Coordinates of C-alpha atoms in Angstrom, one line a residue:
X1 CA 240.5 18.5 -26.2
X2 CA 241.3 19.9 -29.5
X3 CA 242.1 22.9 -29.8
X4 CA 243.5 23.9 -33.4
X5 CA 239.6 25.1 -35.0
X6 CA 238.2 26.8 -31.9
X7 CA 237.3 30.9 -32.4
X8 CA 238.6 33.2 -29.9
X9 CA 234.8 33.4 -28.5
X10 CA 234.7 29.6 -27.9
X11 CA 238.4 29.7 -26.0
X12 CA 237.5 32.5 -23.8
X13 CA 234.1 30.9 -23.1
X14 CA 235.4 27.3 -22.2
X15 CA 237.8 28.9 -19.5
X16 CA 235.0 30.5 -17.6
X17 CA 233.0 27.0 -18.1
X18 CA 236.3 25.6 -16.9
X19 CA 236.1 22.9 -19.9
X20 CA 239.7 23.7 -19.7
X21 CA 242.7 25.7 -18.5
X22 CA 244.8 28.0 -20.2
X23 CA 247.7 25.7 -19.4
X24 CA 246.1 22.6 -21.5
X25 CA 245.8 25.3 -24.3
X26 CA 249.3 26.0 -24.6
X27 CA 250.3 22.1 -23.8
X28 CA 248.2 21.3 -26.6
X29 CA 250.0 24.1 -29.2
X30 CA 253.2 23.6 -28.1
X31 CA 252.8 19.6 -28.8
X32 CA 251.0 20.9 -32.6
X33 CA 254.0 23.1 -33.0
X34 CA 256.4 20.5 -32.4
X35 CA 254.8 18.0 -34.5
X36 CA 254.3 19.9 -37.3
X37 CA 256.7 22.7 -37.3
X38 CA 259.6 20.5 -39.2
X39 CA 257.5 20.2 -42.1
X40 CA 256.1 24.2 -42.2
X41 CA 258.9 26.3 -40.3
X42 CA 256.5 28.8 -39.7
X43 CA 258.5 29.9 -36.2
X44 CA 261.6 31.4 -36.0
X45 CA 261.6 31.5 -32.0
X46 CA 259.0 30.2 -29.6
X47 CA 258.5 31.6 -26.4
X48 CA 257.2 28.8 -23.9
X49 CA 258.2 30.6 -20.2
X50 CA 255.9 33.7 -21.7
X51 CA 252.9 31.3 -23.0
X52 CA 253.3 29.5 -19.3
X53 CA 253.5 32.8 -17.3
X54 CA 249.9 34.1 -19.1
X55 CA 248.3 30.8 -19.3
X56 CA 249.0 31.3 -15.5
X57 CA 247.5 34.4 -14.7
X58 CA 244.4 33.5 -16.6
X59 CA 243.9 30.3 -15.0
X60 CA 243.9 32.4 -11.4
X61 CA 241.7 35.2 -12.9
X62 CA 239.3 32.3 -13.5
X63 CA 239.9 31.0 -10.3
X64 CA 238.7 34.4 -8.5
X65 CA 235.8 35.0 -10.7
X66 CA 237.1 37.4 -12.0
X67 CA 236.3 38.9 -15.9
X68 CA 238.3 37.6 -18.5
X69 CA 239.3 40.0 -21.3
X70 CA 238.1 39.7 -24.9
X71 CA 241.1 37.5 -25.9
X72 CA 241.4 35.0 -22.8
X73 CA 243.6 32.0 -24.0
X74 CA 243.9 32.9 -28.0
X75 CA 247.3 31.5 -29.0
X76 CA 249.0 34.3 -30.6
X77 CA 252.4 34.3 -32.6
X78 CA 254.2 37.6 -33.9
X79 CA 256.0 38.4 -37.1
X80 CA 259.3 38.6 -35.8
X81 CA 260.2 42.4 -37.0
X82 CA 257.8 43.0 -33.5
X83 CA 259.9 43.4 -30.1
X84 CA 258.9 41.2 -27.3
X85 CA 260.9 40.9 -23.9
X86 CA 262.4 37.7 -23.6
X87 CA 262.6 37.0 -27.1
X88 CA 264.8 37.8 -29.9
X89 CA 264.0 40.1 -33.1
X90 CA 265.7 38.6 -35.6
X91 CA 263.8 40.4 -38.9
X92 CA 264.6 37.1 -40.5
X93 CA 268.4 38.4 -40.7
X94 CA 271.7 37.4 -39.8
X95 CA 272.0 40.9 -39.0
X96 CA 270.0 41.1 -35.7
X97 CA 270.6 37.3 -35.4
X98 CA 271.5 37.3 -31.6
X99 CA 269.5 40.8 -30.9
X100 CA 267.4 40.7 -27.8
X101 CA 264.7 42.8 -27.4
X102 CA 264.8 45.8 -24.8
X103 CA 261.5 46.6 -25.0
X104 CA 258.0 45.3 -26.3
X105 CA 256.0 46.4 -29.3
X106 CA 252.8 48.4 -28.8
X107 CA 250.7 46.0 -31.3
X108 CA 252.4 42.8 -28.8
X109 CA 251.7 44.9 -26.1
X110 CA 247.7 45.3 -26.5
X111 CA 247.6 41.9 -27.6
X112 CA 248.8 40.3 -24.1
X113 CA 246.8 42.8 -22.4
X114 CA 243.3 41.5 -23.8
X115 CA 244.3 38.1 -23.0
X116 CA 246.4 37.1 -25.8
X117 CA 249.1 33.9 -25.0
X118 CA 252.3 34.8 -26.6
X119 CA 253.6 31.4 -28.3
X120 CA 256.7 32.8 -30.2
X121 CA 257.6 34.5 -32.7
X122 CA 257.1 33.9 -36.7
X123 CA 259.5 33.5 -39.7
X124 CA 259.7 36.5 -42.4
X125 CA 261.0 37.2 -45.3
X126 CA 264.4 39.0 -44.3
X127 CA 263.6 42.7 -42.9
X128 CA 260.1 42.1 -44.8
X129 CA 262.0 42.5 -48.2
X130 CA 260.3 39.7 -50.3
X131 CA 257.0 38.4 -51.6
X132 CA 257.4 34.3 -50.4
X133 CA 259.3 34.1 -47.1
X134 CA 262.0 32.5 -48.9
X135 CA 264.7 35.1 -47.7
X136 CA 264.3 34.2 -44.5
X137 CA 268.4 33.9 -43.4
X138 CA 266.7 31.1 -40.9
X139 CA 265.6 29.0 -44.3
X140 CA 261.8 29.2 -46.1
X141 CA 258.8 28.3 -44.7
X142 CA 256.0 26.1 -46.5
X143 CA 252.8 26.6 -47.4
X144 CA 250.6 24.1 -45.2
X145 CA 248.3 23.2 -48.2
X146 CA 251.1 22.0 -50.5
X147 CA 255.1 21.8 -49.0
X148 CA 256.4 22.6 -52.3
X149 CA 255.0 26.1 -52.7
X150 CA 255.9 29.4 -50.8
X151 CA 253.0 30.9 -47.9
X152 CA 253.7 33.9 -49.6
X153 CA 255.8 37.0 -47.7
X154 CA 256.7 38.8 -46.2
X155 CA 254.6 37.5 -43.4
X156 CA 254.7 34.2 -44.6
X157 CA 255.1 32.5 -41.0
X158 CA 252.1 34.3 -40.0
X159 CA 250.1 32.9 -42.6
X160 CA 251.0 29.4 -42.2
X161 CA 251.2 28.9 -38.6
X162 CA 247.3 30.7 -38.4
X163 CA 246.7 28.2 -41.9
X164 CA 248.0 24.5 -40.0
X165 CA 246.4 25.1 -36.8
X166 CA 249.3 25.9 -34.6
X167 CA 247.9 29.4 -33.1
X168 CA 244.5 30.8 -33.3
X169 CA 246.1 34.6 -34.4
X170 CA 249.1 36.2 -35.6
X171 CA 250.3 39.7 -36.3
X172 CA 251.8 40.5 -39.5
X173 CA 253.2 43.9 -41.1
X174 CA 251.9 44.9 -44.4
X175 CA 253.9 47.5 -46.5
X176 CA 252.6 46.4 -49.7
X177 CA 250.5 43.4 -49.5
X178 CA 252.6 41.7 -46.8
X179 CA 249.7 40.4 -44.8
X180 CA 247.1 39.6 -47.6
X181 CA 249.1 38.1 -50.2
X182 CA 250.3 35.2 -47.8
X183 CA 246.5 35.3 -46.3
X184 CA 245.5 34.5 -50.1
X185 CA 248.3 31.8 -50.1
X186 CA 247.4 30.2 -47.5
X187 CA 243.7 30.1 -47.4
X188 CA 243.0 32.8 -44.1
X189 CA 241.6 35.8 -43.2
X190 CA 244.3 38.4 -43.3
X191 CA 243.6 42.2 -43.2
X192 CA 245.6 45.4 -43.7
X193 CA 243.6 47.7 -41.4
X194 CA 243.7 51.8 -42.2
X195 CA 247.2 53.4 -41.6
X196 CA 246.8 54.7 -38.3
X197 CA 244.5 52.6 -36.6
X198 CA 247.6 50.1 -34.8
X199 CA 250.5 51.6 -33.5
X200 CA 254.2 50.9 -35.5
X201 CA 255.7 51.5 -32.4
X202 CA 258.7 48.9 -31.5
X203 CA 258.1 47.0 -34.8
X204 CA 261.3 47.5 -36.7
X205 CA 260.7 49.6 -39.6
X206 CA 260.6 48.9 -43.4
X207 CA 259.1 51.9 -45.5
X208 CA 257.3 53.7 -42.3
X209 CA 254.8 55.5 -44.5
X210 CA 253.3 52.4 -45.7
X211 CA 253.8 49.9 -42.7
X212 CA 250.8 48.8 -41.3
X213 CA 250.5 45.7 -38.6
X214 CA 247.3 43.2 -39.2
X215 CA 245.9 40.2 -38.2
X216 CA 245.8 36.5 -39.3
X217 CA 242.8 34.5 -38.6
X218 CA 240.7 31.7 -39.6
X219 CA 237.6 33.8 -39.2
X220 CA 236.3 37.4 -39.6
X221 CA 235.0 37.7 -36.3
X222 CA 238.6 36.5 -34.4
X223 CA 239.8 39.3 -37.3
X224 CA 237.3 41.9 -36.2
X225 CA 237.7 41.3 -32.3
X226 CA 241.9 41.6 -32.3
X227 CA 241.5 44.6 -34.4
X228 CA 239.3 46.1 -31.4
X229 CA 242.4 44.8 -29.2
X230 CA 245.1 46.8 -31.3
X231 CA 243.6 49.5 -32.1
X232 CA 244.6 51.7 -29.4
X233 CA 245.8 55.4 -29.5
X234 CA 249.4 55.2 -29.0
X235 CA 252.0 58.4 -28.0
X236 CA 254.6 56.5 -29.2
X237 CA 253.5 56.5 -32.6
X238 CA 252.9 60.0 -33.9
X239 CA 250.5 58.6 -36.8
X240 CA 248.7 57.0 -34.3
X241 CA 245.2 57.7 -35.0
X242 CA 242.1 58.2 -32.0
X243 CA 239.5 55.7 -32.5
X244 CA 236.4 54.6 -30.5
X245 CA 235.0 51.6 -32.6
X246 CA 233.7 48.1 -32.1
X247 CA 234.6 45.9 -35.1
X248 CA 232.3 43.4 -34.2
X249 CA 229.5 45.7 -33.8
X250 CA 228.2 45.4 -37.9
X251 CA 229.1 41.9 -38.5
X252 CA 225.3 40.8 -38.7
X253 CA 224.1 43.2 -40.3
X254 CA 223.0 42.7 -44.0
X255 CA 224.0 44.4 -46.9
X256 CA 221.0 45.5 -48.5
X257 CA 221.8 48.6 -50.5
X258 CA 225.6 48.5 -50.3
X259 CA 227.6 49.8 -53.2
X260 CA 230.2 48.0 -53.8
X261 CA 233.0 49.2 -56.8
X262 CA 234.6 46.7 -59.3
X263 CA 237.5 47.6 -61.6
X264 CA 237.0 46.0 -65.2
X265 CA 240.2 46.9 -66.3
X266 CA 241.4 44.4 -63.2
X267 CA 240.3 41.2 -63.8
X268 CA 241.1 41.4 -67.9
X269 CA 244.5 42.1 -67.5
X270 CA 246.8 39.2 -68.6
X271 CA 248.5 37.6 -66.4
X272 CA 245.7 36.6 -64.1
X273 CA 245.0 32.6 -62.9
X274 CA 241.6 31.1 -64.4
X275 CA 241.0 30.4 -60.5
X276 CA 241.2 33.8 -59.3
X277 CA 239.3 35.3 -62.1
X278 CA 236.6 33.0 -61.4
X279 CA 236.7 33.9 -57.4
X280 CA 236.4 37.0 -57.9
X281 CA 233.2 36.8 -60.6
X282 CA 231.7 34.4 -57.8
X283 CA 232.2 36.5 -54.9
X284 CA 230.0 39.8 -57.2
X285 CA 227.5 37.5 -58.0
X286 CA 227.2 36.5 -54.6
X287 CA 227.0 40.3 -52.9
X288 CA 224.0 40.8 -55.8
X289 CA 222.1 38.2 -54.0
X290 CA 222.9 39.7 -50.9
X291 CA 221.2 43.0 -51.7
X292 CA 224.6 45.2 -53.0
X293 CA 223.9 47.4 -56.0
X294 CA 227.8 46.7 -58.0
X295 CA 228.9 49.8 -59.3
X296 CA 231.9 50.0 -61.9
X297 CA 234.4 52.6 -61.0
X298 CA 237.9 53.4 -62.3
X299 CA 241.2 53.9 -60.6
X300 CA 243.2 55.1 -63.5
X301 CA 246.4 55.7 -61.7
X302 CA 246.9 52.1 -60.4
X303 CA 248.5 50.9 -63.2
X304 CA 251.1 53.1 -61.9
X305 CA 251.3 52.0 -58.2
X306 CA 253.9 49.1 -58.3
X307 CA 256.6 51.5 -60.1
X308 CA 255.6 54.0 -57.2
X309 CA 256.2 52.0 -54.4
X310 CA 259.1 50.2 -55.5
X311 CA 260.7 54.0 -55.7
X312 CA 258.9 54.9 -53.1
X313 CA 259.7 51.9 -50.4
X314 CA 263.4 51.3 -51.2
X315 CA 264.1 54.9 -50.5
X316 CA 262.7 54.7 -46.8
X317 CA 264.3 51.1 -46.6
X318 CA 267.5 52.8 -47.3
X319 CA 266.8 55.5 -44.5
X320 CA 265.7 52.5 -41.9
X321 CA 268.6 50.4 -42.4
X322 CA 271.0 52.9 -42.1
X323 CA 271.5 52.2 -37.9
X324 CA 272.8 48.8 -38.8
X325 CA 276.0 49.9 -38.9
X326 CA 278.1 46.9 -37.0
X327 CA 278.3 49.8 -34.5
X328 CA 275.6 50.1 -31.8
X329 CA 274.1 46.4 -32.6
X330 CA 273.5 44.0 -34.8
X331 CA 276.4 41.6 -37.1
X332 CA 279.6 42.1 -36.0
X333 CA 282.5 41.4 -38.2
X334 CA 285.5 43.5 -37.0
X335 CA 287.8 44.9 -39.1
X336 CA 291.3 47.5 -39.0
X337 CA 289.0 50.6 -39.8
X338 CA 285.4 51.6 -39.2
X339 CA 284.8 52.1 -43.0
X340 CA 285.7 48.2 -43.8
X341 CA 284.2 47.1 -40.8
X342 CA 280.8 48.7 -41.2
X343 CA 280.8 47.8 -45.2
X344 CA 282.2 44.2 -44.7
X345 CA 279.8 43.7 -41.9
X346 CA 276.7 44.8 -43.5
X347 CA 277.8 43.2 -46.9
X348 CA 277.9 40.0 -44.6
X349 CA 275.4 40.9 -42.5
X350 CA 272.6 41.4 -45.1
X351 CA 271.3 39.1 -47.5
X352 CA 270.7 39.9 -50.9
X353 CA 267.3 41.0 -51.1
X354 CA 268.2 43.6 -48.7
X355 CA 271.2 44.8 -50.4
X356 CA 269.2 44.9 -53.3
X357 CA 266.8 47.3 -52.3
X358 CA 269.5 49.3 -50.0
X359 CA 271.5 50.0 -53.4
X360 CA 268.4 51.1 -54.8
X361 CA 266.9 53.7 -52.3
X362 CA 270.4 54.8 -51.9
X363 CA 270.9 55.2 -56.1
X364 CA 266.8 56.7 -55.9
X365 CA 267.9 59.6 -53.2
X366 CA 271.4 60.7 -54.9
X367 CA 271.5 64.2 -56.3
X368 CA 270.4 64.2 -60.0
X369 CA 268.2 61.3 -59.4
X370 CA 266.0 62.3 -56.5
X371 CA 264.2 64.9 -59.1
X372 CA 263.7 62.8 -61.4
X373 CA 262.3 59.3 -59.4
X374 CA 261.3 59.8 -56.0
X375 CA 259.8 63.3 -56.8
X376 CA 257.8 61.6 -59.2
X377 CA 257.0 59.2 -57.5
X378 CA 255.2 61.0 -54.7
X379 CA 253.4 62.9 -57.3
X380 CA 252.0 59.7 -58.5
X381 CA 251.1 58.8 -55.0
X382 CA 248.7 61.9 -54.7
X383 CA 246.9 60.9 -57.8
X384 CA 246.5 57.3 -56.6
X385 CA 244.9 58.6 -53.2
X386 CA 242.7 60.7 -55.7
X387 CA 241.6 58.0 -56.9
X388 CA 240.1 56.5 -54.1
X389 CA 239.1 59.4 -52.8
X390 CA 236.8 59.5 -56.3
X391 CA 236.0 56.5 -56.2
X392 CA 234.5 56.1 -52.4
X393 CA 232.2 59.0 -53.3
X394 CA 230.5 56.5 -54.9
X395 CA 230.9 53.3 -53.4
X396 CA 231.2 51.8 -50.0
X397 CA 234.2 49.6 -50.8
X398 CA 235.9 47.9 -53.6
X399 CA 236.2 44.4 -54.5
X400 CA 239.5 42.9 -56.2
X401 CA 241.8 40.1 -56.9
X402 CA 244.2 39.9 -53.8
X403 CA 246.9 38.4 -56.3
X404 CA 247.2 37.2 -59.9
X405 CA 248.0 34.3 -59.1
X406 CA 247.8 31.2 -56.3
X407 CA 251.2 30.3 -54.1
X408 CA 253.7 29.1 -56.5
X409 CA 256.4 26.9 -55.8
X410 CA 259.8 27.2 -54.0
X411 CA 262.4 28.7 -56.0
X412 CA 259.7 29.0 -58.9
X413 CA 260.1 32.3 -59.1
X414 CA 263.9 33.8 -59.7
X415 CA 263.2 36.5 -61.1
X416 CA 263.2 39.8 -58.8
X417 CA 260.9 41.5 -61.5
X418 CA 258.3 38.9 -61.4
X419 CA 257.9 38.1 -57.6
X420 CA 257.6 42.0 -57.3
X421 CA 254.4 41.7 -59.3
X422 CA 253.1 39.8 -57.1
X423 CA 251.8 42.4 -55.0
X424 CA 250.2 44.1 -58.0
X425 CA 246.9 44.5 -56.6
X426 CA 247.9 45.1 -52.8
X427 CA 250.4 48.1 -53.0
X428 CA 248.0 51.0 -54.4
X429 CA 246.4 50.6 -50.7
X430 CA 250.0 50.8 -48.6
X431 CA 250.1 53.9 -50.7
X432 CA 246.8 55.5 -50.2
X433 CA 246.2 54.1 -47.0
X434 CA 243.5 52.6 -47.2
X435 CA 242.2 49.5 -45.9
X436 CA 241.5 46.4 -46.8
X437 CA 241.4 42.6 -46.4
X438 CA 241.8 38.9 -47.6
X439 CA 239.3 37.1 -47.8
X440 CA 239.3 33.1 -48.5
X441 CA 235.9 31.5 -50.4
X442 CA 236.8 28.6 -52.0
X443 CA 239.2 26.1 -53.5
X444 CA 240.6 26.9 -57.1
X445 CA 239.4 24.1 -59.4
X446 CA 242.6 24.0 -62.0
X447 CA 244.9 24.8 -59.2
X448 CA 243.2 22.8 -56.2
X449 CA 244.7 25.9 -53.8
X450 CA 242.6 28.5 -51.8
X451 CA 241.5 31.4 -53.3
X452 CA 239.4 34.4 -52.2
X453 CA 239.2 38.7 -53.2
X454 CA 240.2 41.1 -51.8
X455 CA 237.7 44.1 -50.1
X456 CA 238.9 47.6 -50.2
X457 CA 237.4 50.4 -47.4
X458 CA 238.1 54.5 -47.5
X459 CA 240.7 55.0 -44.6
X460 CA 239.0 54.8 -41.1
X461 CA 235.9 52.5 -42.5
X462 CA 237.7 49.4 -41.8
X463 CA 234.3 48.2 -39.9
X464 CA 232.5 48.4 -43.9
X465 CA 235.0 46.0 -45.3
X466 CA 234.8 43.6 -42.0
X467 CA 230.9 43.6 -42.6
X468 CA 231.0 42.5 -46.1
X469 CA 233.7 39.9 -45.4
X470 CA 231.4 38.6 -42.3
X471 CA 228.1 38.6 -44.6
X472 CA 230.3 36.8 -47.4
X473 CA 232.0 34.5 -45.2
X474 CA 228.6 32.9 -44.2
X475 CA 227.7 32.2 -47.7
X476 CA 231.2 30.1 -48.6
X477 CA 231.6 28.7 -45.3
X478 CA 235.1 28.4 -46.3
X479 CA 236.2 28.2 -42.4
X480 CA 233.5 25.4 -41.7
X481 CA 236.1 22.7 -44.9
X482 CA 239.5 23.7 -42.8
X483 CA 239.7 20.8 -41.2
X484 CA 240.7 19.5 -44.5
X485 CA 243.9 20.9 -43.9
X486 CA 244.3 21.0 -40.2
X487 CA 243.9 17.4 -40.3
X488 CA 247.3 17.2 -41.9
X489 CA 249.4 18.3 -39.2

């Protein structure tokens, strides 16, 4: 029995039709993970005693008759900035290298508890600092469609392992595109859900006014259904919002008088691949056949949105990181005085993408500079929300590029500048907090890579953009061609 294409409704099902057992679900990922996992390096830890030790209790609940939950025997992987018991949290740093968790994340949490199997945990960019999961102090992963290009970052190991088959679903954090830009790399379905809606608590912090966990999936439906999983109120998370909705509930229904917004300004801005400008054309002609009136409608302040968040992000970065201090936890590299030690161990400790963006929130929050940057900078992010605020007076949800570009190749891009642009058309929502989701159609003629657009809800509508993806999905049938890839591995 293969395994590496089936939903989460077609898992759960064949364990109470007892067409197979839990256990022969994680036999079968394990062995895909081990045959494929040299080539992608999409796991930084796996976690077979916890797979086991689920599989197990399923396999008896089905044994009593008893009712499975919604996500009986989905193989699951985590972004490993996510605390699990009887794993590790590495955050893709030497820092927290031999760090064992002392507690498990709420989002990991909810996950087991609807019946996820917890397979291990994925690779990162280092403390989520990156835009291709090439800082990764455990070495880069690869993008399962082409070896020699990135799966995009930071969730990068997410992306691919969800993309080759090896889990069914895995949680990634998304600060500024972190989850959608490496579901647009690697061809999945990859949403940023409304700031709020999933509990940040126990997932190790990066700008905590802009993280948000997600989901990786190869279908809307497995996206819709683990969103219904996480999105629990939480009293561990003060932003926690209370929510009573069924994601799946609207996935049928058609879009017949939808309004959906386009940007014009967007898609003529230089810079942007012939592939994705031609995705994105596709996917509005499409939703006019579907019934969905296209509105244009202008977000003038999102020009201004990258320069905001990479104020706005270092300068929390700088307040997170400050408890690795070579003190309570984390590298250790002892010294004759607690000022060397701490400095030499976090100079050693950290790689250089994080002491980048440490020497920059710290330089952003100085006296004389605060005023002038980070001031500013929250200013802008006001106007940006007013923007969207404006603009879903109008319209039910936006439609965009996800990025300007498809995944690139390893060590293609050098320049810090250039890989920050990457998230161009992903950050405005961190900073709003909106949501919004990946969403693959088809493969780029010139570049022969997936490519897909991105759909943009008000905050708490993240059933609107999960309808629209369903309706959309249906005409591309993108998931129906992945075994051209799966295959592969």
């Amino acid at each position: 029995m293969e395994f590496k294409n089936m939903c989460t409704r077609k898992i759960r099902q064949g364990l109470i039709d007892k067409d197979f057992s839990a256990k022969e679900i994680v036999d079968y990922s394990l062995e895909r993970i081990n045959n494929s996992e040299e080539k992608i390096h999409s796991f930084i830890e796996l976690s077979p005693d916890l797979a086991y030790k689920k599989a197990a209790e399923l396999d008896d609940f089905v044994a009593k008759g008893e009712k499975l939950p919604p996500l009986a025997g989905s193989i699951f992987a985590f972004k490993d900035n996510m605390n699990l018991i009887g794993t590790h949290t590495t955050c893709g740093s030497k820092m927290l290298e031999n760090y064992d968790s002392t507690f498990t994340a709420s989002c990991v949490k909810h996950s087991i508890e609807a019946g996820a199997i917890p397979i291990g945990k994925n690779n990162m960019d280092e403390f989520a600092f990156g835009s291709s999961c090439e800082t990764s102090a455990f070495g880069p992963t690869y993008n399962p469609w082409d070896l020699e290009r990135v799966p995009g970052g930071s969730s990068g190991g997410g992306a691919a392992a969800v993309a080759s088959g090896q889990v069914t679903v895995a949680l990634g954090s998304d600060t500024g595109g972190s989850i959608r830009q490496p579901g647009s790399f690697c061809g999945v379905v990859a949403m940023k859900p409304t700031y709020g809606i999933v509990s940040r608590y126990g997932v190790v912090a990066f700008g905590s006014s802009l993280d948000q966990v997600g989901p990786f999936t190869r279908n809307v439906y497995d996206c819709a259904l683990t969103l219904n999983a996480l999105s629990i109120q939480d009293p561990q998370d003060c932003t926690s919002h209370p929510l009573d909705v069924d994601y799946t509930a609207n996935l049928d229904k058609d879009l017949k008088g939808k309004k959906i917004g386009v940007i014009p300004d967007f898609v003529e801005t230089d810079g942007i691949a012939p592939d994705i400008k031609a995705a994105y054309k596709d996917a509005i002609a499409k939703l006019k056949d579907l019934g969905c009136e296209i509105i244009d409608v202008s977000l003038d302040h999102a020009k201004d949105a990258i320069n905001a968040y990479y104020i706005l992000g270092p300068c929390e970065a700088f307040s997170n990181l400050s408890r690795f201090d070579a003190v309570r936890y984390g590298f250790n590299l002892p010294n004759s005085n607690l000022d060397s030690q701490t400095s030499n161990s976090r100079g050693t400790g950290f790689g250089n993408e994080v002491k980048r963006r440490i020497i920059l929130g710290a330089y952003l929050l100085s006296s004389g500079i605060y005023d002038k940057y980070y001031y500013r900078a929250q200013q802008v992010r006001s106007l940006i929300t007013q923007d969207y605020t404006q603009a879903f007076e109008k319209v039910d949800a936006l439609v965009m590029p996800t990025t300007p570009n498809t995944a690139f190749k390893l060590g293609e891009v050098s320049d810090p500048n250039t890989m920050y642009l990457s998230d161009i058309f992903t950050v405005s929502l961190n900073i709003a907090g909106n949501c919004g989701l990946h969403l693959p159609t088809q493969i780029g003629q010139n570049s022969n890579l997936p490519v897909g657009i991105q759909i943009v809800g008000p905050a708490f509508k993240d059933e609107n953009i999960l309808q629209i993806a369903s309706n959309l999905e249906k005409e591309y049938k993108f998931y129906e061609n992945y075994e051209r890839i799966t295959r592969n591995f």
